[in-house]
Coordinates of C-alpha atoms and ligand atoms in Angstrom, one line a residue:
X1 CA -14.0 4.3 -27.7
X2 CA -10.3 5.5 -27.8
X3 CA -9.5 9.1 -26.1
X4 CA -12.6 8.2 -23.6
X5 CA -12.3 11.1 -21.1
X6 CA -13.1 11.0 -17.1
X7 CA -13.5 13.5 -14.6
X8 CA -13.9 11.7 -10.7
X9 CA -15.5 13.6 -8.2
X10 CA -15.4 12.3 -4.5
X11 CA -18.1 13.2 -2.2
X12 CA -17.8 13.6 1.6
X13 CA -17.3 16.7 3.7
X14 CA -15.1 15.2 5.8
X15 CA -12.5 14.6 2.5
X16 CA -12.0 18.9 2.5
X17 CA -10.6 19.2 5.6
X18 CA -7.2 18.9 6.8
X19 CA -7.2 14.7 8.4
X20 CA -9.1 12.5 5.7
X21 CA -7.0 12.4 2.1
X22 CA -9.2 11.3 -0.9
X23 CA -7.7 8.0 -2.0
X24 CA -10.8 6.8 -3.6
X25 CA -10.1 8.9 -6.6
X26 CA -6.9 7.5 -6.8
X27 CA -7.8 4.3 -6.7
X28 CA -10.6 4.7 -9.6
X29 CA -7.7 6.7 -11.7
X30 CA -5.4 3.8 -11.5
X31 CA -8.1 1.5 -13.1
X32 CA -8.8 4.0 -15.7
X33 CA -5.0 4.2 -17.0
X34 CA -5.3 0.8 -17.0
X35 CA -8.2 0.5 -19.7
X36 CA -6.5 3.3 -21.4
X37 CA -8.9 6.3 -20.2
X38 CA -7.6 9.9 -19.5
X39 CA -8.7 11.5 -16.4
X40 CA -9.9 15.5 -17.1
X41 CA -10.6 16.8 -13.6
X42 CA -10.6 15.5 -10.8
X43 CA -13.3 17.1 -7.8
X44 CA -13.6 17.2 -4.2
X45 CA -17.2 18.4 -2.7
X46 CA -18.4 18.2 0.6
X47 CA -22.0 16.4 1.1
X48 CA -23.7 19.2 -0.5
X49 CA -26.4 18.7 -3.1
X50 CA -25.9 21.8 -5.2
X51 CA -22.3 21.4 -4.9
X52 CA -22.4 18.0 -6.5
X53 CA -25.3 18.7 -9.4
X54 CA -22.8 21.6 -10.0
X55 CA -20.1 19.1 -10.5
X56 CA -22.8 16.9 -13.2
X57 CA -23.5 20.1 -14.7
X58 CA -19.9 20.6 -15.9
X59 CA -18.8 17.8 -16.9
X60 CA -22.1 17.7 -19.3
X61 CA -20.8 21.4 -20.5
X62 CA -17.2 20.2 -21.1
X63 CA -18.1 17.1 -23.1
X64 CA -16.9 14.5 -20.5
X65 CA -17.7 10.9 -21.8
X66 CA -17.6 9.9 -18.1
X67 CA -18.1 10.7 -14.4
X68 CA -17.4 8.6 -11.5
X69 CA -18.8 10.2 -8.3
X70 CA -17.9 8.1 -4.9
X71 CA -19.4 8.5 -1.8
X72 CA -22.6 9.7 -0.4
X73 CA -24.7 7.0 -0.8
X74 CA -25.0 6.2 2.7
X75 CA -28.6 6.3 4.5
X76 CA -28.2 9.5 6.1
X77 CA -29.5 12.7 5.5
X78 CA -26.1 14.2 4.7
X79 CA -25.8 11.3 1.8
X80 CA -27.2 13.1 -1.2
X81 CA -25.3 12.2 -3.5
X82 CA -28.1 10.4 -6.0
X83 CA -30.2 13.7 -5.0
X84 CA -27.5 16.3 -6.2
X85 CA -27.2 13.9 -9.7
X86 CA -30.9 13.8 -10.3
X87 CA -31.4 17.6 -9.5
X88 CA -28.9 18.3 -12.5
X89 CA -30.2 16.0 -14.5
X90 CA -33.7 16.5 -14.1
X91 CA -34.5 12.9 -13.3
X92 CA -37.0 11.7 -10.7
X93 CA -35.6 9.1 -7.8
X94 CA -37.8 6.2 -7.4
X95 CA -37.4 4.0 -4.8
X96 CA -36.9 0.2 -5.9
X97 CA -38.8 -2.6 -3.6
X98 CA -36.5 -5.5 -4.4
X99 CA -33.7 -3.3 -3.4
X100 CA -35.3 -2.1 -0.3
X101 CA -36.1 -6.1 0.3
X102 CA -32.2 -6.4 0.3
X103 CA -30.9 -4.0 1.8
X104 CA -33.6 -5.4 4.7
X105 CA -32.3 -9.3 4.4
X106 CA -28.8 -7.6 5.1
X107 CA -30.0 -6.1 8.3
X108 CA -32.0 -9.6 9.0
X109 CA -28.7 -11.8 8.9
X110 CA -27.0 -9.6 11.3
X111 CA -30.4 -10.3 13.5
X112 CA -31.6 -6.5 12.9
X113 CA -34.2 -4.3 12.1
X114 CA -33.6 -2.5 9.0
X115 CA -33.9 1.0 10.6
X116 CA -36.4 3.6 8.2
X117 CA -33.2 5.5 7.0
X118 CA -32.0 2.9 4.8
X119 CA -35.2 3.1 2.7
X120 CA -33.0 6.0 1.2
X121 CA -30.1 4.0 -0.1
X122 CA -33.2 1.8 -2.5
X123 CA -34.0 4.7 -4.6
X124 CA -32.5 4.8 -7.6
X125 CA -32.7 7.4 -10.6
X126 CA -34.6 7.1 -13.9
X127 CA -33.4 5.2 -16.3
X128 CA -30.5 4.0 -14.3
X129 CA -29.2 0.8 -14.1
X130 CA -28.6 -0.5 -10.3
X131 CA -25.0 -1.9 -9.3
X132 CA -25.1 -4.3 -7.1
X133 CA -22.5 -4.0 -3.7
X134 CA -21.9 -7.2 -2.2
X135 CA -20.0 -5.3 0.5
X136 CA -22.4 -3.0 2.0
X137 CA -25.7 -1.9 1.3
X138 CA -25.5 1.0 -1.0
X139 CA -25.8 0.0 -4.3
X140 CA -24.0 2.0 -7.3
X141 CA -25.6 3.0 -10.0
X142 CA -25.0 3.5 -14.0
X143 CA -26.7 6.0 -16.0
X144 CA -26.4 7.5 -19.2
X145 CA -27.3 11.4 -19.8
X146 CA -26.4 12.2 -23.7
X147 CA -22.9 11.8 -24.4
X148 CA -22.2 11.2 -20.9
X149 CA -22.2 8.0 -18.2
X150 CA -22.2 8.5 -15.0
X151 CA -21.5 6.2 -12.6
X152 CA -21.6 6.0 -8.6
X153 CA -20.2 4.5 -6.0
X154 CA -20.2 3.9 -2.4
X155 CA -17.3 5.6 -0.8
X156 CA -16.5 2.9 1.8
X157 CA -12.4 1.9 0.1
X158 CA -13.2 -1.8 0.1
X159 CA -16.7 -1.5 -1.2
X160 CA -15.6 0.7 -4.2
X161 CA -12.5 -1.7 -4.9
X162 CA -15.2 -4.2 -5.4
X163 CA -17.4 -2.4 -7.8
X164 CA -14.6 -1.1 -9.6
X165 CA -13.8 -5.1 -9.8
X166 CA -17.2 -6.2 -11.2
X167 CA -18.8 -3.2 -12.7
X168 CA -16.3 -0.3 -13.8
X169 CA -13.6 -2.2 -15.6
X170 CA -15.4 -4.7 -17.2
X171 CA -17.9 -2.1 -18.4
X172 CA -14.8 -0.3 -19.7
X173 CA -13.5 -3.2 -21.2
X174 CA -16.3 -4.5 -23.5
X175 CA -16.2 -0.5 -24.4
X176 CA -12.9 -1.3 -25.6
X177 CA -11.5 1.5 -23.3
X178 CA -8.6 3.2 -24.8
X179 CA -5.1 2.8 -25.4
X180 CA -4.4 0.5 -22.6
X181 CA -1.4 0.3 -20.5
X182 CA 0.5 -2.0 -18.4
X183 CA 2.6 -1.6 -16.0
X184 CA 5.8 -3.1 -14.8
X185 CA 7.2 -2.8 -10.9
X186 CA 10.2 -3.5 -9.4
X187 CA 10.6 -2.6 -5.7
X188 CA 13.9 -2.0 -3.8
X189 CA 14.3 -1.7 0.3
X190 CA 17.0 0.3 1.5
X191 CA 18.9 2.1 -0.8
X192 CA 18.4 5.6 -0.9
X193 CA 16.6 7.3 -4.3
X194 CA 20.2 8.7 -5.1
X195 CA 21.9 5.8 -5.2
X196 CA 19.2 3.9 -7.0
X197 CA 19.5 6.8 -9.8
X198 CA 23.4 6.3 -10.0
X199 CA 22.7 2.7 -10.7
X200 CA 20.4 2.8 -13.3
X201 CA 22.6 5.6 -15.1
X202 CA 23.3 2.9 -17.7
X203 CA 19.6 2.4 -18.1
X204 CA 18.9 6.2 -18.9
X205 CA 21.5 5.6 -21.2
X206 CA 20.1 3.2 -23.0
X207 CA 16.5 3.8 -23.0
X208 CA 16.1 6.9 -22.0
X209 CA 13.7 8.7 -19.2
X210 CA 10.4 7.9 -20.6
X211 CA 7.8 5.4 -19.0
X212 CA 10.0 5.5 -16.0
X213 CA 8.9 6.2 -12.8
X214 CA 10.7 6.4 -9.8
X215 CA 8.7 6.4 -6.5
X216 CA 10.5 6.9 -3.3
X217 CA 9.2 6.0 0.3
X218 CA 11.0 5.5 3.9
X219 CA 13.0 2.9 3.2
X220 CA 11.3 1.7 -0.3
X221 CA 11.7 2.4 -3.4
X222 CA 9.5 1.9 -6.5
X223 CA 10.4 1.5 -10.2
X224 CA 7.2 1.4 -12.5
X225 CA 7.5 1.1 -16.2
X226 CA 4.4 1.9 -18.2
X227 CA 3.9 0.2 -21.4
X228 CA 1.7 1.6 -24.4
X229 CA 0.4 -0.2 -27.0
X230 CA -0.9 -3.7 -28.1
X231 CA -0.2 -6.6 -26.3
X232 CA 2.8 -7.6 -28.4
X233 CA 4.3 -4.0 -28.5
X234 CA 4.5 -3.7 -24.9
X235 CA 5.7 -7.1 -24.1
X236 CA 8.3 -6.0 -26.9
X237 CA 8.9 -2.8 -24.6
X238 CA 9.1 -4.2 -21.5
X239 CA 11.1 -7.1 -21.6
X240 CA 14.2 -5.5 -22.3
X241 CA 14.1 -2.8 -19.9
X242 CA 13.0 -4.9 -17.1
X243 CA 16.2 -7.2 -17.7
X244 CA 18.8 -4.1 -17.8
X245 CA 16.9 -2.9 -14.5
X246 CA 17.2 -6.4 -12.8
X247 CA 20.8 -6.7 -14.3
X248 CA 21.5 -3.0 -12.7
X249 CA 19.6 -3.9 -9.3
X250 CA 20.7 -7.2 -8.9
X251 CA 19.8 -8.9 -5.5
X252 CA 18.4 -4.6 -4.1
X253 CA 15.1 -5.9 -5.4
X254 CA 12.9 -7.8 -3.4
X255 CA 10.1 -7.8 -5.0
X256 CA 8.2 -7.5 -9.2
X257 CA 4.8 -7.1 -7.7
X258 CA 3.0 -4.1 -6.4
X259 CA 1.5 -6.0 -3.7
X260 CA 4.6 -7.8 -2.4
X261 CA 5.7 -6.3 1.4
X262 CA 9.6 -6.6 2.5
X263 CA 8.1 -8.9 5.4
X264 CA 6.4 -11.1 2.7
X265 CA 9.2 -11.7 0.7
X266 CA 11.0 -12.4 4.2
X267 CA 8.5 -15.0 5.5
X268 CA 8.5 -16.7 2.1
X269 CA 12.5 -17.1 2.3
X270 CA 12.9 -18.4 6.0
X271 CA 9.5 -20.9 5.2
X272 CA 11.7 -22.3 1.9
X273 CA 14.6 -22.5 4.0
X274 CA 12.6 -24.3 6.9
X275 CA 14.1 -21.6 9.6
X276 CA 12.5 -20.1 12.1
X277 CA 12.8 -16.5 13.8
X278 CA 12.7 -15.1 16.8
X279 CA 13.4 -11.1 18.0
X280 CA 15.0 -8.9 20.8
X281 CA 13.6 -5.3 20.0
X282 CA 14.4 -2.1 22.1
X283 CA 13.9 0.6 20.0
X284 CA 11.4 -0.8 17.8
X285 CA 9.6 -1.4 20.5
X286 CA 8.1 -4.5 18.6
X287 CA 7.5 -3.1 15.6
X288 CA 9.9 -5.6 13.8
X289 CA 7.5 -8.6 15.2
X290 CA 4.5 -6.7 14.2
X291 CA 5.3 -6.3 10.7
X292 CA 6.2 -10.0 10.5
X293 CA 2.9 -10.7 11.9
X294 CA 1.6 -9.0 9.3
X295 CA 1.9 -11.5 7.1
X296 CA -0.9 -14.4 7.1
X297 CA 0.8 -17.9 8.0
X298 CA 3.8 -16.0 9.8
X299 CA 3.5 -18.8 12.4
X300 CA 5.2 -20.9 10.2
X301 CA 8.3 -19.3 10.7
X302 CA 8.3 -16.8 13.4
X303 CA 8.2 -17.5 17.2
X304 CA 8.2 -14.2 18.6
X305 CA 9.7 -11.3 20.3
X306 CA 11.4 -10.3 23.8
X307 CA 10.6 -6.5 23.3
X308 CA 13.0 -5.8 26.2
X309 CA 13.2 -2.1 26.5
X310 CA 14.5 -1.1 29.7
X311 CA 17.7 -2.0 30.4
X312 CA 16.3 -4.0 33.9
X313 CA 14.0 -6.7 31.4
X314 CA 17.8 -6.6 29.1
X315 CA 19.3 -8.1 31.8
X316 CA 16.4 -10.1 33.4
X317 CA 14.7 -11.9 30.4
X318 CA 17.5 -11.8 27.7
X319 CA 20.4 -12.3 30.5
X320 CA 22.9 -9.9 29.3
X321 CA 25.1 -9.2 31.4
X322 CA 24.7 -5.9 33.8
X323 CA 28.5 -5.1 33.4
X324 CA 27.8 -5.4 29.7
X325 CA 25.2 -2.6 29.7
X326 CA 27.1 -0.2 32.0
X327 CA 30.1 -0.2 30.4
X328 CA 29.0 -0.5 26.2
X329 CA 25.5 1.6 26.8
X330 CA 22.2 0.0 26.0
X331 CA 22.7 1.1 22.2
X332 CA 26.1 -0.2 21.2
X333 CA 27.1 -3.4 18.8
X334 CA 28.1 -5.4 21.7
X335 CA 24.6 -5.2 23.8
X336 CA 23.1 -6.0 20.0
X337 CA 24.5 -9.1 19.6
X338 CA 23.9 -10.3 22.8
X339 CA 20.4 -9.5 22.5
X340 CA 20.5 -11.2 19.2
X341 CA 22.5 -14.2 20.6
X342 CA 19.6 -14.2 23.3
X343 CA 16.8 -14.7 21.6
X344 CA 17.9 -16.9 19.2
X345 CA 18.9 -19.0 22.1
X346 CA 16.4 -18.5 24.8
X347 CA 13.3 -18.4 22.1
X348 CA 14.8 -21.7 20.4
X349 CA 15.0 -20.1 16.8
X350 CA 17.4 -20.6 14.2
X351 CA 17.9 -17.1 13.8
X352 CA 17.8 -13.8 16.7
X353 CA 17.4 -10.8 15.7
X354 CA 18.3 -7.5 17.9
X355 CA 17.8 -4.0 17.1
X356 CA 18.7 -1.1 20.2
X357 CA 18.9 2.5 19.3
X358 CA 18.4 6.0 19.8
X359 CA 14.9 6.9 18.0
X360 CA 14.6 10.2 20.2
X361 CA 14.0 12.9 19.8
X362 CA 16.0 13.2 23.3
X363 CA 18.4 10.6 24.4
X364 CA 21.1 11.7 21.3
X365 CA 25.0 12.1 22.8
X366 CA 27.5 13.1 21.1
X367 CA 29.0 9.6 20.4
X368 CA 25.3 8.5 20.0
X369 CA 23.4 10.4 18.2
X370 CA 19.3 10.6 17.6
X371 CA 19.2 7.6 14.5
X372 CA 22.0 5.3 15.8
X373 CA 20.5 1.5 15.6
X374 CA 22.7 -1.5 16.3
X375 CA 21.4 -4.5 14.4
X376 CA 22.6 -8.1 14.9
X377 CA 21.6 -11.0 13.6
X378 CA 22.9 -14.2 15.5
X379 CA 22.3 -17.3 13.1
X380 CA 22.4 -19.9 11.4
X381 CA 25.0 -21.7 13.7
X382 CA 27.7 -19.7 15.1
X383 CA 27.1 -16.4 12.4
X384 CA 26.9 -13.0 14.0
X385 CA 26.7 -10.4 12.3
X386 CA 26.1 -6.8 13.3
X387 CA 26.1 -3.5 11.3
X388 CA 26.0 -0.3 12.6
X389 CA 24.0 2.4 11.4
X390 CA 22.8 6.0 11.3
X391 CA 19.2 6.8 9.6
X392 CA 17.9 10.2 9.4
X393 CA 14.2 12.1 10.2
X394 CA 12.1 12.0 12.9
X395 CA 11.3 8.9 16.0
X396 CA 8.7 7.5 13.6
X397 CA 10.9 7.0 10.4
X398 CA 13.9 6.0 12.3
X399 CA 12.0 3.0 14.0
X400 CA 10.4 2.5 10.8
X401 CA 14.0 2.5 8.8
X402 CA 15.3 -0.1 11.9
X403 CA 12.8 -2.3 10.9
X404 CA 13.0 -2.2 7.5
X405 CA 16.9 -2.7 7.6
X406 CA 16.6 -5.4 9.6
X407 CA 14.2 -7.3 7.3
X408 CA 16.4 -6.8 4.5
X409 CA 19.5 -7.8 6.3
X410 CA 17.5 -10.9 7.0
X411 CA 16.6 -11.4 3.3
X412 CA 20.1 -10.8 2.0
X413 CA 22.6 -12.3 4.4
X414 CA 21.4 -15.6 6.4
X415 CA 18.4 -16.5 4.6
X416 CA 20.3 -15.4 0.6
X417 CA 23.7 -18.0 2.2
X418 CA 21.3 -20.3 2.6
X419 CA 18.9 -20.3 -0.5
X420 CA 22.6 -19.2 -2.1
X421 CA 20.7 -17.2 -4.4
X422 CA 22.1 -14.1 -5.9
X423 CA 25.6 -12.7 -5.9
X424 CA 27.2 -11.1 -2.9
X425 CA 25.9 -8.3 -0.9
X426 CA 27.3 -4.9 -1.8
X427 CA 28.1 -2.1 0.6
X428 CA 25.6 -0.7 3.5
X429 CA 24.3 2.8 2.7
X430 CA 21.8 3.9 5.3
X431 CA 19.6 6.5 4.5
X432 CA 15.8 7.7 4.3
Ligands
LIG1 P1 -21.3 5.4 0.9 O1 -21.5 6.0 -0.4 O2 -20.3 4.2 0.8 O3 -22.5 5.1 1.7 P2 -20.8 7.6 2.5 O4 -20.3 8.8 2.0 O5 -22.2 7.5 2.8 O6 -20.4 6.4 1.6 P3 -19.1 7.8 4.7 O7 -19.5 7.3 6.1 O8 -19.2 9.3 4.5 O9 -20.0 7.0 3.7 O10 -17.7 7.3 4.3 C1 -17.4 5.9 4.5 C2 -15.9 5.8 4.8 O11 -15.2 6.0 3.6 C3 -15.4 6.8 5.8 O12 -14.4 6.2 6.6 C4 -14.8 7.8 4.9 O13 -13.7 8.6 5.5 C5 -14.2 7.0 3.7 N1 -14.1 7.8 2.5 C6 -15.1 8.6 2.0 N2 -14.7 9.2 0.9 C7 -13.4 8.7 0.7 C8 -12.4 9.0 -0.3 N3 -12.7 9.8 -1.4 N4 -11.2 8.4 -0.2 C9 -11.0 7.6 0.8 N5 -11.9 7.3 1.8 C10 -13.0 7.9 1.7
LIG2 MG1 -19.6 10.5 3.0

């Protein structure tokens, strides 16, 4: 069914105001580029029955092959979702016992009633065929109208990851879907998106702009190539411009997976290398250890953190020296590397890690500056190192950038000397 077109509506008052965004859709578009299906329109209603049959009713009139409403399946009044589809479809809504007798055994295992709202969520349109949710109680349903399917889904992101698992994409699939695509991702931490273009210069040259995607965040940047064709052709495709972006990159990517985190790709490196990791944050206020943390198994590796942020716990826990801190500042290289040298010492790690800065937005000097960090890294053996840098924006990207430069200094100097993997580092350009 090649040139299959979409249209996704996501239902839920909440998504039209100003602090919920509508990632669902999102999700569900990225599943249908990758079985080759266009999306049309894209829709956001409130929980409004006339609103959504509205919605039905247009993609009928534009000749839509398929529509994929999420959310409002829920058991309370203000779910109407299945009633706004049946309205414009002129189907009657019947409710199904061994749905109901479900939904109820859900409410048993968690030693509950099944409260008389939930009867709502068991009645399922005409002719439609019922989705199972193994993550929540609303079931989706499939149902076709003419030329059109229609699908729904329970809003709830984790439960409509998992339908879109076992009943969107595999329905697509057997359909054939359309042209499909893959896509290719390299992922680069601290470099800004400037210098990442200059880089790949050659590549442009070579291959040109298309199926290139360059996505920049705080700190991150992503490279997707998207590949057309059968599975040969975009193997064909692929494979040469991934190598001339690795060969550009070099050592600036961390990671070829979508999925793969800077603190991941960390953990995995100081597990290989059997070292363990301990940190002194001011600044960060512990955000360093948290994202480490992040990362199931992180005890394997990581002791913990001193998050020593007044300059009395500096010089009571981590020891450094009161002259020290009057005379350098709490944000200067020298107080870094003793904090580094500290933990890695009194924590009993092979590597101490420090980060002290200015994060403001107050605090900034002349000399010091709102964005100043101090990083040092203290280990293996006697290595110190410290860099000194400058990162721009507000208090919550600059602790965010701290963090994420101190991971990749991890990455690239002790823990790359040690797994001697890759060529030398190349030259420190901080920026957002
Ligand atoms: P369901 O159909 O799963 O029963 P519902 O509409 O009845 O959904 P809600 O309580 O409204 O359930 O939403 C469940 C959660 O999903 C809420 O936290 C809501 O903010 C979130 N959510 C709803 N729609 C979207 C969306 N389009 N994108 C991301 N999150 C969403
Ligand atoms: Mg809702």
């Amino acid at each position: 069914m090649t040139g299959m077109e979409a249209a996704l509506v996501a239902v839920g008052s909440e998504l039209l105001g100003a602090d919920r965004s509508d990632t669902n859709s999102s999700r569900l578009a990225a599943a249908l580029a990758g079985q080759g299906v266009a999306v049309r329109r894209r829709a956001i209603v409130g929980d409004d029955e006339a609103a959504i049959a509205g919605e039905v009713a247009r993609a009928v009139a534009e000749g839509i092959d398929l529509l994929i409403l999420s959310g409002g399946l829920g058991p309370t009044a203000d779910d109407v979702t299945r009633e706004g589809v049946a309205m414009a479809l002129a189907r009657g809504l019947e409710e199904r016992p061994e749905i109901l007798a479900d939904i109820a055994a859900r409410f048993e295992g968690l030693g509950l009633r099944m409260p008389e709202v939930n009867r709502r969520q068991a009645r399922i349109m005409a002719g439609a065929e019922v989705l199972p949710n193994r993550r929540g109680t609303a079931p989706g349903q499939r149902l076709a109208a003419g030329k059109l399917t229609l699908f729904l889904f329970p809003a709830v992101p984790d439960e409509l990851e998992g339908m879109i698992e076992e009943h969107l994409v595999p329905w697509l699939a057997e359909r054939g879907g359309g042209e499909a695509r893959e896509m290719a991702v390299l992922k680069v931490a601290c470099l800004p998106e400037s210098a990442v273009e200059e880089r790949i210069g050659p590549f442009y040259e070579a291959f040109g702009r298309e199926g290139l995607t360059v996505l920049a965040s705080a700190g991150e940047i992503q490279l997707r190539l998207t590949a057309a064709g059968s599975p040969d052709g975009r193997r064909r495709w692929l494979a040469p411009r991934l190598a001339r972006l690795r060969e550009l990159l070099g050592e600036r990517i961390f990671a070829d997976r979508p999925e793969v985190s800077l603190e991941g790709v960390v953990g995995d490196l100081l597990r290989r290398a059997g070292a363990s990791l301990a940190t002194a944050e001011s600044c960060t206020g512990g955000l360093l250890a948290e994202r480490l943390t992040r990362v199931p198994g992180a005890s394997d590796y990581f002791l913990g953190s001193v998050v020593s942020y007044s300059d009395r716990l500096k010089i009571d826990l981590l020891g450094i020296p009161a002259e020290l801190l009057a005379r350098e500042g709490a944000v200067s290289a020298e107080v870094a590397r003793a904090m580094a040298s500290a933990a890695r010492r009194l924590l009993g790690a092979d590597l101490g890690v420090a980060l002290t800065g200015v994060a403001g937005p107050g605090g900034g000097s002349a000399a010091k500056p709102v964005g100043t960090v101090h990083l040092a890294i203290a280990g293996p053996g006697e290595a110190l190192e410290h860099r000194h840098l400058r990162f721009p924006g507000d208090r919550e990207r600059i602790r965010w950038l701290a963090s994420q430069w101190a991971l990749d200094r991890i990455r690239r100097g002790p823990l790359a000397r040690r797994a001697a993997a890759g060529a030398a580092g190349g030259e420190e350009v901080p920026a957002g």
